[in-house]
Tab-separated table of C-alpha atoms in Angstrom:
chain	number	residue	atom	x	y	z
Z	311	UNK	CA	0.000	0.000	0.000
Z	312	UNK	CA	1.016	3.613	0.052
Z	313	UNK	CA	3.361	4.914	2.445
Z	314	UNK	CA	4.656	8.126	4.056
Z	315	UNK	CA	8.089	7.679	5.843
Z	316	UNK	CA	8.947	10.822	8.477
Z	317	UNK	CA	12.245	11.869	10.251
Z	318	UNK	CA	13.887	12.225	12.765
Z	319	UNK	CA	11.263	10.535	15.421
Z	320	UNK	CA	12.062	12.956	18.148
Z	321	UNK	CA	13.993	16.511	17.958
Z	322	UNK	CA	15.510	17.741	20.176
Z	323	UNK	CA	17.035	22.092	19.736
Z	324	UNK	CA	17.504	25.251	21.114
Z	325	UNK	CA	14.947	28.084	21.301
Z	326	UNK	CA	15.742	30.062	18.726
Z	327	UNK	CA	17.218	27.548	16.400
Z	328	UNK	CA	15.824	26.295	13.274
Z	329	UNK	CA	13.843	22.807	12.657
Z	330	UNK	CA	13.318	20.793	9.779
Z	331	UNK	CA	11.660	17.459	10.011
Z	332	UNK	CA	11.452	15.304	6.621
Z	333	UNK	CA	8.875	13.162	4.700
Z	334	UNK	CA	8.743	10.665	1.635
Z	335	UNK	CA	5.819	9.868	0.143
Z	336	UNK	CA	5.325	6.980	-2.190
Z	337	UNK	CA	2.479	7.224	-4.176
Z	338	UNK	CA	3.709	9.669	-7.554
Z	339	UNK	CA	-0.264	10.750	-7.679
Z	340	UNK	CA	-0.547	12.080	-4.473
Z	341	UNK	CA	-0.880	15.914	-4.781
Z	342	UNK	CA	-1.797	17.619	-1.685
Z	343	UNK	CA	0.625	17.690	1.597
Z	344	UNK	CA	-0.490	19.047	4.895
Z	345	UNK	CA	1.271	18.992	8.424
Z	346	UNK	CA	-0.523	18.682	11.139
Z	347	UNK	CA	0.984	20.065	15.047
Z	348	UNK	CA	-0.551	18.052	18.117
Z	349	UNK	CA	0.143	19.338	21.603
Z	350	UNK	CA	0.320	17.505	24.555
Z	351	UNK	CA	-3.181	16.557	25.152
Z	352	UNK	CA	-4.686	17.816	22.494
Z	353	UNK	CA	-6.171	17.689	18.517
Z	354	UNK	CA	-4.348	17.290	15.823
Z	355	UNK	CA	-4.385	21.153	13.894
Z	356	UNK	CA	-3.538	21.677	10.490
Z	357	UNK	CA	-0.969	24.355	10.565
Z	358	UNK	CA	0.484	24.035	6.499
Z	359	UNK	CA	0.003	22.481	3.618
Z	360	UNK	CA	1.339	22.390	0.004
Z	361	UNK	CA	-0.218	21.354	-3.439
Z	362	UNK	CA	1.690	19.824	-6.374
Z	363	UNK	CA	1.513	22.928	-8.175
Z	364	UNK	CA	3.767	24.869	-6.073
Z	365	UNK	CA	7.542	24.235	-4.676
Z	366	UNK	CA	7.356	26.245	-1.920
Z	367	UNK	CA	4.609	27.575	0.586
Z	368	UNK	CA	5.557	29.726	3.868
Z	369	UNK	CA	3.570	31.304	6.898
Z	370	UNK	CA	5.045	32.974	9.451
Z	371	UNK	CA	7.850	31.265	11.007
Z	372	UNK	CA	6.949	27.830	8.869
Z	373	UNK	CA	7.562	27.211	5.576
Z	374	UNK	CA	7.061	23.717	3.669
Z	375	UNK	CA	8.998	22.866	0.434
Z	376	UNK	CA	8.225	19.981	-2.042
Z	377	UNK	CA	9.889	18.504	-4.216
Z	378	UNK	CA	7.936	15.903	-6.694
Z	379	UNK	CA	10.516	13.871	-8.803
Z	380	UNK	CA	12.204	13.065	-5.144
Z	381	UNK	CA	8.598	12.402	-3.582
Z	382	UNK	CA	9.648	14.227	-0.731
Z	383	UNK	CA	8.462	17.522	1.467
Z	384	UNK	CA	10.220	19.498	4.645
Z	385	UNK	CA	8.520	21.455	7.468
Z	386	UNK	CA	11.063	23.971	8.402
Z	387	UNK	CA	10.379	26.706	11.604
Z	388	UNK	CA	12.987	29.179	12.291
Z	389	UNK	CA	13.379	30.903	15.688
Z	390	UNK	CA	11.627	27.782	17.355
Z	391	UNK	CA	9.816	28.752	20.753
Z	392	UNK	CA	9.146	26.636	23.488
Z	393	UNK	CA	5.455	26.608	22.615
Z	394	UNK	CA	6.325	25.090	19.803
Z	395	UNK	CA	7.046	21.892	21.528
Z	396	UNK	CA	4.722	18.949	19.952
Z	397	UNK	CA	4.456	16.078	18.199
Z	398	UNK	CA	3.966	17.365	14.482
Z	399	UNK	CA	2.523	14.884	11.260
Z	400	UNK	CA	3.025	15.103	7.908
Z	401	UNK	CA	0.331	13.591	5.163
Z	402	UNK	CA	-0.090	12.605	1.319
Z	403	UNK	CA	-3.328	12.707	-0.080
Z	404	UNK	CA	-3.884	9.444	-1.859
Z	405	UNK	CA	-6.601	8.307	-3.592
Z	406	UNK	CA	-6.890	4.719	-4.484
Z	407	UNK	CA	-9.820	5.385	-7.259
Z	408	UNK	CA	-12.256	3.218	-5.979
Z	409	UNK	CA	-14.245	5.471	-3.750
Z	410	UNK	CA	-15.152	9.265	-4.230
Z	411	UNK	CA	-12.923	10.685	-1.585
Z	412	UNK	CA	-9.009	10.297	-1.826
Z	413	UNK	CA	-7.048	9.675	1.950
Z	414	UNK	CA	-5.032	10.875	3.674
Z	415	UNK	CA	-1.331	8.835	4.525
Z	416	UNK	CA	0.250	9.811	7.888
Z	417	UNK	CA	3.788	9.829	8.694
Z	418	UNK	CA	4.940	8.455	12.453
Z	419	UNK	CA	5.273	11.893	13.994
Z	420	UNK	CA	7.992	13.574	14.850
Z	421	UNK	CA	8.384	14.759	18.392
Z	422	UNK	CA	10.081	18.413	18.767
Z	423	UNK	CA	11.221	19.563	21.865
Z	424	UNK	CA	12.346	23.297	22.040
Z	425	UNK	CA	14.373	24.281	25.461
Z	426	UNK	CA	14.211	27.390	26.423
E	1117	UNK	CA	-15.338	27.261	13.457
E	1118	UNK	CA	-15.642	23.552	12.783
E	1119	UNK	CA	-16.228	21.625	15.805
E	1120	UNK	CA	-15.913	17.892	15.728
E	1121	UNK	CA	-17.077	16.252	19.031
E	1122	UNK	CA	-16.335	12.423	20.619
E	1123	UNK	CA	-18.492	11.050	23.249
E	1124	UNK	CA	-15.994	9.964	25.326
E	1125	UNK	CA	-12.625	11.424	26.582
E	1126	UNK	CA	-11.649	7.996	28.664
E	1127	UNK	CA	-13.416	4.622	28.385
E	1128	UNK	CA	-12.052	1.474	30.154
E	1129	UNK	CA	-13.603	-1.647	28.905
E	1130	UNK	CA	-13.572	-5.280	29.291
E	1131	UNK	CA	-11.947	-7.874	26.328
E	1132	UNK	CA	-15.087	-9.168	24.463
E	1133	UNK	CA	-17.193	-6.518	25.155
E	1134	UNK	CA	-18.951	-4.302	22.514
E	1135	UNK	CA	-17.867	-0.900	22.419
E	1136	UNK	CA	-19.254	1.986	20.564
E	1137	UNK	CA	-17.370	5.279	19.685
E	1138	UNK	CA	-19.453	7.943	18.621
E	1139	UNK	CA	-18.150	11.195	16.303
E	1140	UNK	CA	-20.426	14.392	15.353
E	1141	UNK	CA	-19.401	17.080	13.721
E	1142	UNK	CA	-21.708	20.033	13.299
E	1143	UNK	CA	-20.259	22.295	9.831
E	1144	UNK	CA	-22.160	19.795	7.093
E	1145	UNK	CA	-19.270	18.092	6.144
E	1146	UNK	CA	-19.708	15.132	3.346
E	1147	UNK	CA	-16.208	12.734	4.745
E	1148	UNK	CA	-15.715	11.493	7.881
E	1149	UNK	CA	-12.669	9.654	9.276
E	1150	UNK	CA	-11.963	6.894	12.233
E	1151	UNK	CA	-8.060	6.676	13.346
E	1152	UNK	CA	-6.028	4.804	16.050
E	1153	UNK	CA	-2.948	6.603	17.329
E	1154	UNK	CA	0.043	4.582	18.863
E	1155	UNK	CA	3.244	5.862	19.683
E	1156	UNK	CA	5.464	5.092	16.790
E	1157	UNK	CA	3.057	4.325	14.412
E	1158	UNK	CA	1.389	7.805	13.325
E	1159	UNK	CA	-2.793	8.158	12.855
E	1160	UNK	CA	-3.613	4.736	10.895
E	1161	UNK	CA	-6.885	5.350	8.569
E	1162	UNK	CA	-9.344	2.513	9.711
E	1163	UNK	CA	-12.861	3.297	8.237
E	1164	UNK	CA	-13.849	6.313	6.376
E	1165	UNK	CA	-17.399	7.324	4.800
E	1166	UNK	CA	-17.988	9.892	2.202
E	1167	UNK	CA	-21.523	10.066	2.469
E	1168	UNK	CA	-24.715	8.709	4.331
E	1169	UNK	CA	-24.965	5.628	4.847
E	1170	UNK	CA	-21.856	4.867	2.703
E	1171	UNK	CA	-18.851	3.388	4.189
E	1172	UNK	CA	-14.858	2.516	2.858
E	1173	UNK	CA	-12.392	0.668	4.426
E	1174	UNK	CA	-8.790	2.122	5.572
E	1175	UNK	CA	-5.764	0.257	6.572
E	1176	UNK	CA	-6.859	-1.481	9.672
E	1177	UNK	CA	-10.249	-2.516	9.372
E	1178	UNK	CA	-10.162	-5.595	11.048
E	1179	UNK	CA	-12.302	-6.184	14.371
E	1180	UNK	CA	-13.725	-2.699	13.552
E	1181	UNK	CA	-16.704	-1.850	11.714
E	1182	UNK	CA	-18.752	1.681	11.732
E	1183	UNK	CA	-22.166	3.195	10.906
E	1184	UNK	CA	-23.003	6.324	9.489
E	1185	UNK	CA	-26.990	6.571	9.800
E	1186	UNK	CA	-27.025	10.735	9.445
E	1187	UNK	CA	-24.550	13.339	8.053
E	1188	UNK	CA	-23.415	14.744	11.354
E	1189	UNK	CA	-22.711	11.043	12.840
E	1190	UNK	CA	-19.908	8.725	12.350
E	1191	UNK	CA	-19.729	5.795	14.963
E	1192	UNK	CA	-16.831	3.414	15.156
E	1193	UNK	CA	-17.867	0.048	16.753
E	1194	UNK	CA	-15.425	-2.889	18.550
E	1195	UNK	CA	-17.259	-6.039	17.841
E	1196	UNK	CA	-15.611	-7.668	20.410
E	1197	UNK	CA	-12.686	-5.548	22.102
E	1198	UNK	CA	-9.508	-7.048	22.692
E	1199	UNK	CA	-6.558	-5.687	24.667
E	1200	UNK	CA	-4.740	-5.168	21.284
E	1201	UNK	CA	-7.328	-2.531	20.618
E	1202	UNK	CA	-6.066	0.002	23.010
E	1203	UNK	CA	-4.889	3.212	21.614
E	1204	UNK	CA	-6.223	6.660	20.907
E	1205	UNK	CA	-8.833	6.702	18.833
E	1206	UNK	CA	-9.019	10.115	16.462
E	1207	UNK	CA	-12.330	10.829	14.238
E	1208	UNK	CA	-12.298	13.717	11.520
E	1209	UNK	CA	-14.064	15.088	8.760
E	1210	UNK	CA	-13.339	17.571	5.891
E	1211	UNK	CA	-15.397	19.265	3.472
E	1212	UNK	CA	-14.027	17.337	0.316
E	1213	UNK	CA	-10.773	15.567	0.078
E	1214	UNK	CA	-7.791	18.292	1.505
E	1215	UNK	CA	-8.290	19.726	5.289
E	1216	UNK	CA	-9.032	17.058	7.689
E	1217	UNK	CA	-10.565	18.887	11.196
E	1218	UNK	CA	-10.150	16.490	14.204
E	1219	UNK	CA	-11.917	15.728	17.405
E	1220	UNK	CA	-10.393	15.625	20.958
E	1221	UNK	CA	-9.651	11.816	20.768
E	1222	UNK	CA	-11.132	9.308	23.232
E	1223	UNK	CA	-8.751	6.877	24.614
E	1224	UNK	CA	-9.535	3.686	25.046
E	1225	UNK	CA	-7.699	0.905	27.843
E	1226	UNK	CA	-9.576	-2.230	27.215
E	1227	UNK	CA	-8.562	-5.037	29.942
């Protein structure tokens, strides 16, 4: 089946550093890429995402880059804060074209830990 | 703002017991989404429906099945629980097929 591989598992950096946390997706279709950022006790929340169309998407302090003939996609923050400490997700939208709705492939989360 | 709701935060049930998870989410959405979190492992997609009565299976069907009798209501149903069932189960629904919105999660300890 299809399959979204995500590292490092846990991260571990300095307020104020940078992050990056890496995914590879295998299904060449898939065209839609979000991350999702779950605190401790709390919802998964969509905080980026990236379609095929585009290399490079950033908000803020987070920025995603794609890159399609490597089926593979980054979540960078820069100046990390402590309250960005969670466990953050990254997704391929599949769609195995027997139903009307395509789904969505989670990585294993990756655990960030910023220390003040 | 979308608000996805699970009946239960905690439930502690017994191995062969039938349990019932029930999802609602309130915004109209057409897809709705069962998960089980475990450490390691990510969200893994076990049912999904796309409309009213309509159902699809994920990647971990087994020992699950689900029911989706009205729009707003997804349910996600152990047959028989076992202790390899217990995780953190996640519902969801989106509009169409991008932005998932998720519930609180209700984790479940069956013994």
């Amino acid at each position: 089946g299809e399959n979204v591989e995500q590292h490092p598992s846990t991260l571990s950096v300095q307020e104020g550093d940078s992050a990056v946390i890496k995914c590879t997706y295998s299904d060449s279709a898939s065209n839609y890429f979000p991350w999702y950022k779950q605190e401790l006790g709390k919802r998964p929340q969509l905080i980026i995402d990236i379609r095929s169309n585009v290399g490079e998407k950033k908000d803020q302090r987070i920025a995603v880059t794609l890159n399609k003939t490597a089926k593979h996609f980054s979540l960078h923050i820069t100046e990390t804060q402590p309250e960005d400490s969670a466990v953050y997700f990254c997704a391929a939208l599949t769609d195995d074209g027997s139903s009307n709705t395509g789904k969505l492939i989670f990585g294993q989360g990756t655990t960030l830990q910023v220390k003040p | 703002d979308v608000k996805v709701t699970q009946s239960s935060r905690y439930l502690v049930k017994r191995t062969g017991e039938k349990v019932f998870l029930e999802c609602v989410q309130d915004m109209d959405h057409e897809n709705m989404f069962w998960y089980r979190q475990d450490p390691g492992l990510g969200l893994r997609l076990i049912y999904f429906s796309y409309d009213v009565k309509m159902k699809e299976k994920g990647d971990i069907p087994e020992g699950y099945s689900v029911s989706r009798e009205k729009k707003e209501r997804f349910s996600l149903i152990l047959e028989s629980a076992s202790t390899n069932q217990t995780s953190m189960y996640l519902c969801a629904s989106s509009p169409g097929q991008e932005t998932q919105y998720f519930g609180p999660g209700t984790r479940l300890l069956v013994l």
